[in-house]
DNA sequence: CTAGGTGCAAAAGGTTTGCGGTTAA
DNA sequence: TTAACCGCAAACCTTTTGCACCTAG
């Protein structure tokens, strides 16, 4: 809530890497639009609206770079194409198996920092990844009225 | 613990599908050996010891079938090759970023049935997938003595 | 000016599929 | 006997890479 939005890229936020038009466009797609966790191909389609000359390989490169510098997060669901999101707060993902939609689920504060599960002694924990699957409210409503 | 092992395949445990030699071999590899969450290629290598004529495509098909009937679980970590495990109890996975090893983490009973996180009202939850990443005790010990 | 980034096309890696021959029930 | 399954090879999809050209700093 009290976070600084600052959804703007700069050479410093990129860790000294170049602020190119392509990187800006890719980042804008992620923060400006529906924030629906698009895949690389979807980012590519939307990016072409802003910059018709951009290539898919560059979109992949930019997404990789932005992930590396911590500006965005890569979200992997099973073997499907990776999706990308600009929400840097610790959060889980809910995946609707009907509409393929993905939404962020805010984690309770006590689950952000450490694992609520018993890890072997001496384990160094870096990251917890939580994905939930099911049917979203909209799809449930739709399936009932058929 | 108090579970029924019965790590044997039958036509009924396959939901009426055929009990073929290939399916048995693939399943045996998963339950007999190190239980180290092998990939399809690794299952293929080990399966060839028991049945030299088996093909990789068949291993993929068998793993798919066994997953479908609920005899094994597919474990996906990022974009790497899928791994497979015969542990049907609800559990999380810990992935060591040093040695690529994967171990099962038993979930606390209160986290097995429902999400400890707030989902939108009307959401039907089917499955929670928890993956932790970090460095396992062994790899931490090894990296200290260099 | 020049190291780093882009665009293209080709390749890689994992997985799936079509098809003719084989086999469990 | 015969529908289901296997083995092979080719296709598929997502992602990565090599290389010549381009551009931000």
PDB file of C-alpha atoms (C1' of nucleotides) in Angstrom, chain D:
ATOM      1  C1'  DT D   1      -9.724 -61.019 -32.375  1.00  0.00           C
ATOM      2  C1'  DT D   2      -9.058 -56.185 -32.054  1.00  0.00           C
ATOM      3  C1'  DA D   3      -8.795 -51.809 -29.852  1.00  0.00           C
ATOM      4  C1'  DA D   4      -5.198 -50.004 -27.406  1.00  0.00           C
ATOM      5  C1'  DC D   5      -0.426 -49.374 -27.367  1.00  0.00           C
ATOM      6  C1'  DC D   6       4.427 -49.129 -28.994  1.00  0.00           C
ATOM      7  C1'  DG D   7       8.555 -47.481 -31.692  1.00  0.00           C
ATOM      8  C1'  DC D   8      10.173 -44.469 -34.897  1.00  0.00           C
ATOM      9  C1'  DA D   9      10.790 -40.176 -36.941  1.00  0.00           C
ATOM     10  C1'  DA D  10       9.106 -35.957 -37.928  1.00  0.00           C
ATOM     11  C1'  DA D  11       6.676 -31.962 -36.197  1.00  0.00           C
ATOM     12  C1'  DC D  12       5.779 -28.566 -32.676  1.00  0.00           C
ATOM     13  C1'  DC D  13       6.295 -24.742 -29.476  1.00  0.00           C
ATOM     14  C1'  DT D  14       8.862 -21.900 -26.687  1.00  0.00           C
ATOM     15  C1'  DT D  15      13.160 -20.026 -25.977  1.00  0.00           C
ATOM     16  C1'  DT D  16      18.086 -19.168 -27.136  1.00  0.00           C
ATOM     17  C1'  DT D  17      21.880 -17.974 -30.113  1.00  0.00           C
ATOM     18  C1'  DG D  18      25.238 -16.269 -33.887  1.00  0.00           C
ATOM     19  C1'  DC D  19      26.095 -12.550 -36.504  1.00  0.00           C
ATOM     20  C1'  DA D  20      25.905  -8.108 -39.007  1.00  0.00           C
ATOM     21  C1'  DC D  21      24.020  -3.716 -38.290  1.00  0.00           C
ATOM     22  C1'  DC D  22      22.636   0.030 -35.216  1.00  0.00           C
ATOM     23  C1'  DT D  23      22.486   3.370 -31.271  1.00  0.00           C
ATOM     24  C1'  DA D  24      22.611   5.208 -26.349  1.00  0.00           C
ATOM     25  C1'  DG D  25      25.753   7.316 -23.546  1.00  0.00           C
TER      26       DG D  25
END
